[in-house]
JSON list of C-alpha atoms in Angstrom, two decimals:
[
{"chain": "A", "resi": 1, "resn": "UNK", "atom": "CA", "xyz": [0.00, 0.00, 0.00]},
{"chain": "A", "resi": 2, "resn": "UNK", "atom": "CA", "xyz": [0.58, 3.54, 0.07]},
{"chain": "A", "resi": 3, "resn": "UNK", "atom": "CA", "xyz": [3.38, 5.22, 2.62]},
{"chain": "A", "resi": 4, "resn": "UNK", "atom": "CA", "xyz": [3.73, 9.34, 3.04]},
{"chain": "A", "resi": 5, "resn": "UNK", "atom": "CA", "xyz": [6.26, 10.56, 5.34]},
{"chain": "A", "resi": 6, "resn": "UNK", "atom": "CA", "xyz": [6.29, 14.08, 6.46]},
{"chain": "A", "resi": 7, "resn": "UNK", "atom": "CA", "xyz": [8.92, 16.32, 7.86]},
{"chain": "A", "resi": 8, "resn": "UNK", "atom": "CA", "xyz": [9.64, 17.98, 9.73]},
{"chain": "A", "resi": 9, "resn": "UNK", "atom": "CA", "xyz": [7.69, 16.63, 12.88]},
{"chain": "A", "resi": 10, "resn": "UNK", "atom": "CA", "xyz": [7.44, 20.46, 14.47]},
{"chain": "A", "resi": 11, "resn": "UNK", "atom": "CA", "xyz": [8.63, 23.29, 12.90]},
{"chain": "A", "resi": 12, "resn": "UNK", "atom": "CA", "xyz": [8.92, 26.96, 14.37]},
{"chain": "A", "resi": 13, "resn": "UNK", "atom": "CA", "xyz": [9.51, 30.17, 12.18]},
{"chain": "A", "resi": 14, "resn": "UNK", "atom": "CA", "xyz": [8.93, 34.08, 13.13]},
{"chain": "A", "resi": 15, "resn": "UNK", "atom": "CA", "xyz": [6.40, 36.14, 12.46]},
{"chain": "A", "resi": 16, "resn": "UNK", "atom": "CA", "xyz": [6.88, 37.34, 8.45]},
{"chain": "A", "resi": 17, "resn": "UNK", "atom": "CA", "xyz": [9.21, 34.03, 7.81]},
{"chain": "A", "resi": 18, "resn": "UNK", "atom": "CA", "xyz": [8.34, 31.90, 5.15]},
{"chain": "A", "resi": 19, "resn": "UNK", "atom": "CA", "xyz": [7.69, 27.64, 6.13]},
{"chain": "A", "resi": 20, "resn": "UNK", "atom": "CA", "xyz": [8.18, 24.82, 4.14]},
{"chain": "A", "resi": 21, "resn": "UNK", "atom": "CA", "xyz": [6.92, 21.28, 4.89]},
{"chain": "A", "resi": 22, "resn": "UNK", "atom": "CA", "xyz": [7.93, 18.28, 2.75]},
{"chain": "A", "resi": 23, "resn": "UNK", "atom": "CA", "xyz": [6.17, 14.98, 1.92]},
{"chain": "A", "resi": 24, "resn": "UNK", "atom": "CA", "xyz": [7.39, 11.83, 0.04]},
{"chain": "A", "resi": 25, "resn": "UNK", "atom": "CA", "xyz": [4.74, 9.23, -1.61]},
{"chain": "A", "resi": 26, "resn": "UNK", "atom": "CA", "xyz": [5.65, 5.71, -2.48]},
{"chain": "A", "resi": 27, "resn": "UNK", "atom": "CA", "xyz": [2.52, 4.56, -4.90]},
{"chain": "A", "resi": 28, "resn": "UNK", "atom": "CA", "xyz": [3.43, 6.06, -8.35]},
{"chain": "A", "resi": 29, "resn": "UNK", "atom": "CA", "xyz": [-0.16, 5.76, -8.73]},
{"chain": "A", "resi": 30, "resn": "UNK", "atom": "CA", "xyz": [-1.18, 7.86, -6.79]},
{"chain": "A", "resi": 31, "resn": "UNK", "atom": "CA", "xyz": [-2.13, 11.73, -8.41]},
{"chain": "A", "resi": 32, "resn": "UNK", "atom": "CA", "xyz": [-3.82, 13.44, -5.85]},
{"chain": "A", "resi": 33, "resn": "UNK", "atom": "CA", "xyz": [-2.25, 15.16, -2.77]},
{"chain": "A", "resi": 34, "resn": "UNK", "atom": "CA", "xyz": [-3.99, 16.97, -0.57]},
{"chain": "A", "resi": 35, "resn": "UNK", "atom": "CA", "xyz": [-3.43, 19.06, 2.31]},
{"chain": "A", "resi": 36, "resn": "UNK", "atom": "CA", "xyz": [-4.92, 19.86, 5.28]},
{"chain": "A", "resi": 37, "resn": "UNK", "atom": "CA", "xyz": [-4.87, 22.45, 8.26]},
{"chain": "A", "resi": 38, "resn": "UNK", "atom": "CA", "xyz": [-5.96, 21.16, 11.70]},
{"chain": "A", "resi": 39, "resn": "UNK", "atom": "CA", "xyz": [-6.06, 23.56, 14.70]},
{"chain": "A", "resi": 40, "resn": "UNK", "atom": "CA", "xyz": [-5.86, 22.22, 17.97]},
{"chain": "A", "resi": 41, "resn": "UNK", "atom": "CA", "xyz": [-9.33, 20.00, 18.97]},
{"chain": "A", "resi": 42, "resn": "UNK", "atom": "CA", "xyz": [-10.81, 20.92, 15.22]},
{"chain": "A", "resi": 43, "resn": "UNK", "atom": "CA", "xyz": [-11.66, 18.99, 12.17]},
{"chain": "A", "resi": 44, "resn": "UNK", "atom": "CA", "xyz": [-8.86, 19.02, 9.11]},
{"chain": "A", "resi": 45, "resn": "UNK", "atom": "CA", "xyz": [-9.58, 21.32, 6.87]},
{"chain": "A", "resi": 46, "resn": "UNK", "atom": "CA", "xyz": [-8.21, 21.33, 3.21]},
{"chain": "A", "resi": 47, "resn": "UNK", "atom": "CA", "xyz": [-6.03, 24.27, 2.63]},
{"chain": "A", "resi": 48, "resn": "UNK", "atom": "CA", "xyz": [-4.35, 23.10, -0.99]},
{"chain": "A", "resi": 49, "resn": "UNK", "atom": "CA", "xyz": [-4.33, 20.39, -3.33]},
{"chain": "A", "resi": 50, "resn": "UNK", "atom": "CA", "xyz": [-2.32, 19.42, -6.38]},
{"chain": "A", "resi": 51, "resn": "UNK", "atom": "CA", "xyz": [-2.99, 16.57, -9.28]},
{"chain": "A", "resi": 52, "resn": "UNK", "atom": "CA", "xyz": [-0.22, 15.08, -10.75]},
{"chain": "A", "resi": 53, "resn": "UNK", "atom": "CA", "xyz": [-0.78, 17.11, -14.20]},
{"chain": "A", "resi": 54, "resn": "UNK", "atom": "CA", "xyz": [0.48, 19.95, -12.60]},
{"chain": "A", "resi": 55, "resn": "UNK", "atom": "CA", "xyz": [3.67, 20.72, -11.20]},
{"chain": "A", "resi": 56, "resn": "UNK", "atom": "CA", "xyz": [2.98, 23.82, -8.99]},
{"chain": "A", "resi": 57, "resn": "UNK", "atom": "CA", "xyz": [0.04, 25.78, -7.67]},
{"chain": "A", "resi": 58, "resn": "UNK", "atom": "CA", "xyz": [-0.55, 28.60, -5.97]},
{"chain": "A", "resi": 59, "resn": "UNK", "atom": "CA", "xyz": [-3.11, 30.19, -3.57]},
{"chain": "A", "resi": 60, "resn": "UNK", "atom": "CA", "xyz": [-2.48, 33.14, -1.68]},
{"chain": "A", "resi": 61, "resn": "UNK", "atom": "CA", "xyz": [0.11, 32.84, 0.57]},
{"chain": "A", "resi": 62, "resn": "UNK", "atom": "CA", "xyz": [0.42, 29.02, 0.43]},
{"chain": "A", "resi": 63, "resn": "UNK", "atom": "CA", "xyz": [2.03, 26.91, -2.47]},
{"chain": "A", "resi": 64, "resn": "UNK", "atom": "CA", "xyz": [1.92, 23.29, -3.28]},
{"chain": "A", "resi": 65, "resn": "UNK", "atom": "CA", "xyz": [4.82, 22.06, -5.29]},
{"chain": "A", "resi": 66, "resn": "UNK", "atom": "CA", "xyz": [5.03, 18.28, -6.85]},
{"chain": "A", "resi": 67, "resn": "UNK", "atom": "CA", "xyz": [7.71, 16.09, -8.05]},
{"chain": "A", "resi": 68, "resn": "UNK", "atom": "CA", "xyz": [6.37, 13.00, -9.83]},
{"chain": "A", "resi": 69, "resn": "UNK", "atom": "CA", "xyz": [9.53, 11.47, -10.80]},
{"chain": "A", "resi": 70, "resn": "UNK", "atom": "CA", "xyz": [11.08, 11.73, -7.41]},
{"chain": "A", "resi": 71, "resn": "UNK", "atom": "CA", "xyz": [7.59, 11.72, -5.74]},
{"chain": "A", "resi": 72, "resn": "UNK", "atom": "CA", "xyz": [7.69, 14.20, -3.19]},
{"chain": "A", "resi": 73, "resn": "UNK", "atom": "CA", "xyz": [5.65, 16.92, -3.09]},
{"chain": "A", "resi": 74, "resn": "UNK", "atom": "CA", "xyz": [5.79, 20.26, -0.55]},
{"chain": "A", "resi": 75, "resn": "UNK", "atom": "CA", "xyz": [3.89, 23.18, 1.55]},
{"chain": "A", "resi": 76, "resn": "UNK", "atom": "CA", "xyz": [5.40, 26.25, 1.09]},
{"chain": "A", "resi": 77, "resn": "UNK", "atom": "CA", "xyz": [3.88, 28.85, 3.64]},
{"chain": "A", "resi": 78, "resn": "UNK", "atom": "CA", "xyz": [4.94, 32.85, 2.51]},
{"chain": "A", "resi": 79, "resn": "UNK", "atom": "CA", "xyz": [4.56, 35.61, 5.15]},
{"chain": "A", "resi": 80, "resn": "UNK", "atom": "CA", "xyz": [3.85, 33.33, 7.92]},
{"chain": "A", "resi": 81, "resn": "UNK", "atom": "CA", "xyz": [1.12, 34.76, 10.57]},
{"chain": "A", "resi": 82, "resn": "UNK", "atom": "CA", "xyz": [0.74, 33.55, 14.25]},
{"chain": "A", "resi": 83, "resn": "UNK", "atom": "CA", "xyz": [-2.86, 32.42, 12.83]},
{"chain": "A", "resi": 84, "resn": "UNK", "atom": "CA", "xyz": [-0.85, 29.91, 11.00]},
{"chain": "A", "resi": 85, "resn": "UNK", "atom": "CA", "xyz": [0.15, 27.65, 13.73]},
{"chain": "A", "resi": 86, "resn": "UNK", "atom": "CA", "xyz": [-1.85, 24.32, 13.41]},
{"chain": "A", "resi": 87, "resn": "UNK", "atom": "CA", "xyz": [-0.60, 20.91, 12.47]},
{"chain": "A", "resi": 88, "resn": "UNK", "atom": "CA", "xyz": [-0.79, 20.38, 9.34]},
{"chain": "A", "resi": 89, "resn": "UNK", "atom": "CA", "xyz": [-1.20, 16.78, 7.07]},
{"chain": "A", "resi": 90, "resn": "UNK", "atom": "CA", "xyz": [-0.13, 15.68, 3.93]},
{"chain": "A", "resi": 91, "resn": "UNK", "atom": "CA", "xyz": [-1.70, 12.91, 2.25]},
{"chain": "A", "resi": 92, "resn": "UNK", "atom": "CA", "xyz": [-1.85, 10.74, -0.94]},
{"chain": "A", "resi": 93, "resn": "UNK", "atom": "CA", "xyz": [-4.65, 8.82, -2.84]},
{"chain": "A", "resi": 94, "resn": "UNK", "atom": "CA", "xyz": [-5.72, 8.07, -6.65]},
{"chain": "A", "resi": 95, "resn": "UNK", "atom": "CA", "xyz": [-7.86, 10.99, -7.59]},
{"chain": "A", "resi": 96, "resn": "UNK", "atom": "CA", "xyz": [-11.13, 8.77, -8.47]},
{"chain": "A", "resi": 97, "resn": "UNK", "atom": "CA", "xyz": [-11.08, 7.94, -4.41]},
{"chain": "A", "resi": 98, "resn": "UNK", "atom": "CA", "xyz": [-9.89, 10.98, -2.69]},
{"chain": "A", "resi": 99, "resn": "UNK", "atom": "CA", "xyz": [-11.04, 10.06, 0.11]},
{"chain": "A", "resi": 100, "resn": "UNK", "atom": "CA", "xyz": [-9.50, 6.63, 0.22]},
{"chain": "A", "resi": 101, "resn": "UNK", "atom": "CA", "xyz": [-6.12, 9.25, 1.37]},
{"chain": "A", "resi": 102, "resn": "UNK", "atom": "CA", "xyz": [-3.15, 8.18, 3.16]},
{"chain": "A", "resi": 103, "resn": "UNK", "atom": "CA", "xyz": [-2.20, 10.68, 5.52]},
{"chain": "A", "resi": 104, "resn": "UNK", "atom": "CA", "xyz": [1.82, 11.88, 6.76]},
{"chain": "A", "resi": 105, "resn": "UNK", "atom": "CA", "xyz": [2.11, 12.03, 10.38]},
{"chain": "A", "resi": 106, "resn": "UNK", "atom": "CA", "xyz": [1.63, 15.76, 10.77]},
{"chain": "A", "resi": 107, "resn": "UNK", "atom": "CA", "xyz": [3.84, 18.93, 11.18]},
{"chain": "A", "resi": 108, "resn": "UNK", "atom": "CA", "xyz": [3.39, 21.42, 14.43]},
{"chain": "A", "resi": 109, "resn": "UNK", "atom": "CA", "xyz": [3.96, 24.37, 12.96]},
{"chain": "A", "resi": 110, "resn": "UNK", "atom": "CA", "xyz": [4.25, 26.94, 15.58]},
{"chain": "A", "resi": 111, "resn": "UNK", "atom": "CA", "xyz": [4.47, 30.94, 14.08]},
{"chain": "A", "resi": 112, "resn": "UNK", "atom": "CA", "xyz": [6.53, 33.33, 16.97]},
{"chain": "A", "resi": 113, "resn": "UNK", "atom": "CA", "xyz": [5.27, 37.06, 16.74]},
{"chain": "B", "resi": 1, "resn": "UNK", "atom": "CA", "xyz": [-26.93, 22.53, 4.57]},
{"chain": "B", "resi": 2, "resn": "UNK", "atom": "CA", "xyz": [-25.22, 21.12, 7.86]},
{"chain": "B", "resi": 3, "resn": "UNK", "atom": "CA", "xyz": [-22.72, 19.51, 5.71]},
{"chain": "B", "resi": 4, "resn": "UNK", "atom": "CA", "xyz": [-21.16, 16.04, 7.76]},
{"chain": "B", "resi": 5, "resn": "UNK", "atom": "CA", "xyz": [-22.50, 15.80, 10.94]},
{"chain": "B", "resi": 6, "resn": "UNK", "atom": "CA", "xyz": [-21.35, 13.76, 13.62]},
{"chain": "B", "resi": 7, "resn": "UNK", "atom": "CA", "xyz": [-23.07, 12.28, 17.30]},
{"chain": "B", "resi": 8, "resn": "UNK", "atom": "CA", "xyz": [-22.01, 11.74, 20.12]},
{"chain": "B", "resi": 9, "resn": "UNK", "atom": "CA", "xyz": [-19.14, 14.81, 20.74]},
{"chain": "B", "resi": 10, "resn": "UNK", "atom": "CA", "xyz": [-17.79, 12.50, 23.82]},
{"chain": "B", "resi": 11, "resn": "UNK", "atom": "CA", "xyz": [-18.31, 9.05, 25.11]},
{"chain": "B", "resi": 12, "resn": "UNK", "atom": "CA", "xyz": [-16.60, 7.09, 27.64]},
{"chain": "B", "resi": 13, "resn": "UNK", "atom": "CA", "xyz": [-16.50, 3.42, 27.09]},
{"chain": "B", "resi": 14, "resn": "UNK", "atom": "CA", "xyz": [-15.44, 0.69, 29.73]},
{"chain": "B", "resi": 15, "resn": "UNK", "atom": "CA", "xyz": [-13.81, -2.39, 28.25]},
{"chain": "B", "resi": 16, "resn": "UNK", "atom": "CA", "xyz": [-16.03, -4.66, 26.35]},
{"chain": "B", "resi": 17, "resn": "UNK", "atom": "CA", "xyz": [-19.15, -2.31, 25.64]},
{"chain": "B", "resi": 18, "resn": "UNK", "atom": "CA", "xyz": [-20.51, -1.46, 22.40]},
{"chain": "B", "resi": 19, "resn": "UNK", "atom": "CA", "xyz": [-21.51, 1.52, 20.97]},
{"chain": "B", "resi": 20, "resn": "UNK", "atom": "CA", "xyz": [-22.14, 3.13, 17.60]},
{"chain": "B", "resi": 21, "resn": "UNK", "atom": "CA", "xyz": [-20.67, 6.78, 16.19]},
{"chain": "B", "resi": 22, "resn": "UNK", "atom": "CA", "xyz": [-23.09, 8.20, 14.21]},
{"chain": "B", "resi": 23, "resn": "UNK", "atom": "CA", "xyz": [-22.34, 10.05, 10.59]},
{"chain": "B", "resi": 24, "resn": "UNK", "atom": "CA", "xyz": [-25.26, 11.66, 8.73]},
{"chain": "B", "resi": 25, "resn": "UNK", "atom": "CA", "xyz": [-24.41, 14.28, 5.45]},
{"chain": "B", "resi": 26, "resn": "UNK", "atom": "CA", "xyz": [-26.78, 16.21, 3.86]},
{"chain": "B", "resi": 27, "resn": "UNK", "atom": "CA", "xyz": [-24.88, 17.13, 0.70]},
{"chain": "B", "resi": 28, "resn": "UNK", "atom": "CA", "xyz": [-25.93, 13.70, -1.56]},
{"chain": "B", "resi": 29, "resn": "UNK", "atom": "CA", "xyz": [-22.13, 12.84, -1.65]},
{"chain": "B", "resi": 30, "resn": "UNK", "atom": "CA", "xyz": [-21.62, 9.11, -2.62]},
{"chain": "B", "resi": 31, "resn": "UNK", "atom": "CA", "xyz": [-18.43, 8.84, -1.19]},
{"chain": "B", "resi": 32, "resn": "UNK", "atom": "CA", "xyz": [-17.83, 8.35, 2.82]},
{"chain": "B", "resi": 33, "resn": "UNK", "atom": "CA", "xyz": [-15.44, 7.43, 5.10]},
{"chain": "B", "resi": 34, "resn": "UNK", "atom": "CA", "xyz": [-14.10, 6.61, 8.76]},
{"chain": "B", "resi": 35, "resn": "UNK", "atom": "CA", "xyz": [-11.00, 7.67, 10.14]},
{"chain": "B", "resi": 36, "resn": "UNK", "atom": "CA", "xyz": [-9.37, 7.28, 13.31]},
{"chain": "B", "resi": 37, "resn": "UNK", "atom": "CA", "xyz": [-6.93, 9.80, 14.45]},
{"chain": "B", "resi": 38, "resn": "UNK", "atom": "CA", "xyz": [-4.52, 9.04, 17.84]},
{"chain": "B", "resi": 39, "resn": "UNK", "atom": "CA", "xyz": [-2.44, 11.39, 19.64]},
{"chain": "B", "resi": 40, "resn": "UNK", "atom": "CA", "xyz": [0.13, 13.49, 17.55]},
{"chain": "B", "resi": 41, "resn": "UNK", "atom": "CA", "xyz": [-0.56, 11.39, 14.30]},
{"chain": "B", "resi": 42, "resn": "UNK", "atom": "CA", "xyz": [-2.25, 11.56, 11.04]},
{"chain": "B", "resi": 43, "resn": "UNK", "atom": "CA", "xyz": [-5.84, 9.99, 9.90]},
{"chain": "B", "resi": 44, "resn": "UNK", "atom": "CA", "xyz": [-6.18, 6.07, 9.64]},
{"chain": "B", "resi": 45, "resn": "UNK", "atom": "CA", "xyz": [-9.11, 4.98, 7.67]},
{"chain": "B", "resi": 46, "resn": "UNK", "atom": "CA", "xyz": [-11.27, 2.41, 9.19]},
{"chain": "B", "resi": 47, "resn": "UNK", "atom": "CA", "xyz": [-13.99, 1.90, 6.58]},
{"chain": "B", "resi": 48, "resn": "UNK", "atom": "CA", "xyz": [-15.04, 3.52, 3.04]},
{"chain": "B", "resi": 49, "resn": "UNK", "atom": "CA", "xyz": [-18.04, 3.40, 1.40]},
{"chain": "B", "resi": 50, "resn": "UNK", "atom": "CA", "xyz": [-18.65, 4.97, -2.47]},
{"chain": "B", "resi": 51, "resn": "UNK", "atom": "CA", "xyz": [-22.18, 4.16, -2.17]},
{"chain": "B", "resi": 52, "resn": "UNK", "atom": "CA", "xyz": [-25.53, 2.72, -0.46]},
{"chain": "B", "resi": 53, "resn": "UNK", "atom": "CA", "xyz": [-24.79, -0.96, 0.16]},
{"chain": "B", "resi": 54, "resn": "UNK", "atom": "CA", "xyz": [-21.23, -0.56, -0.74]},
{"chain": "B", "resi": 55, "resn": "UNK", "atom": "CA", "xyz": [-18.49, -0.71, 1.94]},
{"chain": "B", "resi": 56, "resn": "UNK", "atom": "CA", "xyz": [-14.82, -1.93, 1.74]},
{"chain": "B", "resi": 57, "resn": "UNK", "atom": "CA", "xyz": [-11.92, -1.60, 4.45]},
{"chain": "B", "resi": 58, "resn": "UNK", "atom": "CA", "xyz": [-9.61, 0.74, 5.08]},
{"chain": "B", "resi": 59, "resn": "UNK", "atom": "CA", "xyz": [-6.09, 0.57, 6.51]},
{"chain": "B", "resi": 60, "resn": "UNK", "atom": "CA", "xyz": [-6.79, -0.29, 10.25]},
{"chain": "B", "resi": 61, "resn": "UNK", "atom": "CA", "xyz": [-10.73, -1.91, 9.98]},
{"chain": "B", "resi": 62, "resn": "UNK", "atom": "CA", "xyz": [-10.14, -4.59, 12.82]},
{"chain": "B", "resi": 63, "resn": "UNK", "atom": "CA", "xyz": [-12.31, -3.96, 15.72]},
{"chain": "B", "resi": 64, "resn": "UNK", "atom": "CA", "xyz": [-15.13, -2.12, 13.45]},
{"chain": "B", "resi": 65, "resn": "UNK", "atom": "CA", "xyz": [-18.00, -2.52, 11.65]},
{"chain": "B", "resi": 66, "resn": "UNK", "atom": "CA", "xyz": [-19.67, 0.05, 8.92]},
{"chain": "B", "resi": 67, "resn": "UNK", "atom": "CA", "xyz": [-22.93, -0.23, 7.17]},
{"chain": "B", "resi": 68, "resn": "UNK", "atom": "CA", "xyz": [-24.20, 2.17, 4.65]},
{"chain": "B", "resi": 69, "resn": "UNK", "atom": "CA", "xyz": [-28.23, 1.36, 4.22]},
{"chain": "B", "resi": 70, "resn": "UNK", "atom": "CA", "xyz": [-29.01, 5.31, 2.60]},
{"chain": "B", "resi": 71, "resn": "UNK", "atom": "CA", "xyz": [-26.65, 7.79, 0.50]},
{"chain": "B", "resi": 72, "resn": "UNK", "atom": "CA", "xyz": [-26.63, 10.01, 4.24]},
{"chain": "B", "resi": 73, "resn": "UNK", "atom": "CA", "xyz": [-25.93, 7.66, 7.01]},
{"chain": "B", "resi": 74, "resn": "UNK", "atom": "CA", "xyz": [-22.72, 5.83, 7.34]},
{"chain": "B", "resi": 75, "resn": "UNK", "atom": "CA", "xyz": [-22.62, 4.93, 11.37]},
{"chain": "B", "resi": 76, "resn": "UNK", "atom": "CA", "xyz": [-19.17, 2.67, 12.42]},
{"chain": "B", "resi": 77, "resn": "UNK", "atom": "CA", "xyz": [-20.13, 0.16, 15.43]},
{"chain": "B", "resi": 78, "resn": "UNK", "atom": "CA", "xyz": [-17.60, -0.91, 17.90]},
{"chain": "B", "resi": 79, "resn": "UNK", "atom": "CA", "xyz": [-18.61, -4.47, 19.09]},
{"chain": "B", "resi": 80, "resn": "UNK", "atom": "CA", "xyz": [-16.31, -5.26, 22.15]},
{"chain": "B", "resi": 81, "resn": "UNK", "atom": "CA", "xyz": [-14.14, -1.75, 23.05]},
{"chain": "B", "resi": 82, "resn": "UNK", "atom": "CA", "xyz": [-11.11, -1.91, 23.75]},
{"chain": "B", "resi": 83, "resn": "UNK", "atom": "CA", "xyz": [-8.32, 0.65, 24.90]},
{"chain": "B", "resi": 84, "resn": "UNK", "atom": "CA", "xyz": [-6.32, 0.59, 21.74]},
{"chain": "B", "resi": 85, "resn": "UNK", "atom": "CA", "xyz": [-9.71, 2.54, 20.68]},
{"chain": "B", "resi": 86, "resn": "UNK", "atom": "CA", "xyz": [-9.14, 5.27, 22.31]},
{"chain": "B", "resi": 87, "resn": "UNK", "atom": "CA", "xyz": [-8.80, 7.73, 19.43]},
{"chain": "B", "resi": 88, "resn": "UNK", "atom": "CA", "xyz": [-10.74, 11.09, 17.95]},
{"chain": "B", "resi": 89, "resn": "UNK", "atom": "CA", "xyz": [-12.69, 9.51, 15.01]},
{"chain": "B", "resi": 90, "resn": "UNK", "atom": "CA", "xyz": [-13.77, 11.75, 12.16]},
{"chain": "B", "resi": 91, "resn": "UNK", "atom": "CA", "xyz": [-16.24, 10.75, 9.25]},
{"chain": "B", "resi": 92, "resn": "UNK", "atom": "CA", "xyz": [-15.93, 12.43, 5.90]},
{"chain": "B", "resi": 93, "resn": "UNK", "atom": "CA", "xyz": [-17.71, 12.60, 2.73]},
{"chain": "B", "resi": 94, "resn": "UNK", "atom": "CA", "xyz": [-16.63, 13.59, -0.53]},
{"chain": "B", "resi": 95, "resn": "UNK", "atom": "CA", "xyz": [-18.33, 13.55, -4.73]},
{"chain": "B", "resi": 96, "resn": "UNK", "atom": "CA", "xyz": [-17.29, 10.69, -7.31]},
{"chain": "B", "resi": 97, "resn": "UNK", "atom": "CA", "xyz": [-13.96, 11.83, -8.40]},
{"chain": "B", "resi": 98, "resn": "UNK", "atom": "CA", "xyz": [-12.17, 12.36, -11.49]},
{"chain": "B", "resi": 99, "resn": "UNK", "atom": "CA", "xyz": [-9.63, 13.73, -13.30]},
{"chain": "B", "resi": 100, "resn": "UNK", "atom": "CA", "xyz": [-11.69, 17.28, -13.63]},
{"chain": "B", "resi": 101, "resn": "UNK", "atom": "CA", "xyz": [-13.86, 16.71, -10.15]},
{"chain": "B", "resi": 102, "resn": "UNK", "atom": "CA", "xyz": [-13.71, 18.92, -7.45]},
{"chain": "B", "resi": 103, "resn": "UNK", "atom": "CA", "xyz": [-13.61, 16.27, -4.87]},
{"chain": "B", "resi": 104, "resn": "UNK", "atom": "CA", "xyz": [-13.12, 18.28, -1.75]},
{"chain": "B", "resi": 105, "resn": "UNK", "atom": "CA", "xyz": [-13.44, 15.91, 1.40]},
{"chain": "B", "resi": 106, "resn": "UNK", "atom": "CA", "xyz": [-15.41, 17.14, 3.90]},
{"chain": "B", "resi": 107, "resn": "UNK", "atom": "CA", "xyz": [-15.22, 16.15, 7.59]},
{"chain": "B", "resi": 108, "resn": "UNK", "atom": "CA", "xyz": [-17.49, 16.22, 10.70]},
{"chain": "B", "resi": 109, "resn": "UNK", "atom": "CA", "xyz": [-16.13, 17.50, 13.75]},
{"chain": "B", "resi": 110, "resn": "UNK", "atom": "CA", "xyz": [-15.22, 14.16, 14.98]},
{"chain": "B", "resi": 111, "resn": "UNK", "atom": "CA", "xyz": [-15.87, 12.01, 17.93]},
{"chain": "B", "resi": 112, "resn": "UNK", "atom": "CA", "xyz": [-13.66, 11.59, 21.05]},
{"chain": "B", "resi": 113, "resn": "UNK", "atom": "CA", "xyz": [-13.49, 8.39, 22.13]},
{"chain": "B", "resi": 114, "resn": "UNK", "atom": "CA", "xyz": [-12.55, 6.69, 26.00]},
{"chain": "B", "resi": 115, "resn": "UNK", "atom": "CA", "xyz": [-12.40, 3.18, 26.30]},
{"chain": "B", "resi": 116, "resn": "UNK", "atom": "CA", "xyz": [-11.54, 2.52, 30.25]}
]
């Protein structure tokens, strides 16, 4: 089956610094990744996502890049806010199941002012 | 449109009860789903389901049983708790996918889960 890893495990930045969080995939089928923002006793919430047709994408302050060939794919977090701290999830599935997900163990990401 | 809804919040289960979580959506998505989620780690799913009378295990389905009788109710039943249940569980629902689908996945607000 399917294995993500995620790192780093916690990651601290200041106010205005930028984040990045990285993923690796194992299932070259897989073509949907996900990611999701959880704050402390909430739901995840889907922040990004990226299909394997594309290489980057780009909302806001947060970018998704994805590297098929060496199958790891990223979080990049620009201008980071104390509102930003939250763990946050990668995950992996085939796009007709996106649900069906594999999920990276998390990253704390904790945003000093 | 409540979206995924989820019942109880909280329960506390001693060893060997039974109980069922409860996941009802309201936004005629075909696709549902159980995860489990322990301390400082990501989603495991239990059970899927990508329709009524359809249901198929997940990565960690021992211990737990899923039926899916209507498009909005997927409940999971715990037969004989156990403390390696202790966990936050969160259903989800998503559309059919695709290549062009916007297949968000949307979650409840989970359950928290004792088993003492």
């Amino acid at each position: 089956g399917e294995n993500v890893e995620q790192h780093p495990s916690t990651l601290s930045v200041q106010e205005g610094d930028s984040a990045v969080i990285k993923c690796t995939y194992s299932d070259s089928a897989s073509n949907y990744f996900p990611w999701y923002k959880q704050e402390l006793g909430k739901r995840p919430q889907l922040i990004i996502d990226i299909r394997s047709n594309v290489g980057e994408k780009k909302d806001q302050r947060i970018a998704v890049t994805l590297n098929k060939t060496a199958k790891h794919f990223s979080l990049h977090i620009t201008e980071t806010q104390p509102e930003d701290s939250a763990v946050y999830f990668c995950a992996a599935s085939v796009d007709t199941n996106a649900g069906k997900s594999t999920f990276g163990d998390g990253t704390t990401l904790t945003v000093k002012p | 449109n409540a979206g995924v809804t989820q019942t109880p919040k909280f329960r506390i289960l001693k060893i060997g009860q039974s109980m069922t979580l409860q996941c009802t959506q309201d936004m005629n998505h075909n696709y549902m789903y159980w995860y489990r989620q322990d301390p400082g780690m990501g989603l495991k799913l239990i059970y899927y389901s990508v329709g009524a009378g359809i249901t198929d295990k997940g990565e960690v389905p021992n211990g737990y049983n899923v039926s899916r009788s209507t498009t909005e109710d997927f409940p999971l039943r715990l037969e004989l708790a156990a403390p390696s249940q202790t966990s936050v569980y969160f259903c989800a629902s998503t559309t059919r996918g695709g290549a062009v689908a916007k297949n968000i996945q949307y979650f409840g607000a989970g359950t928290r889960l004792s088993v003492l």
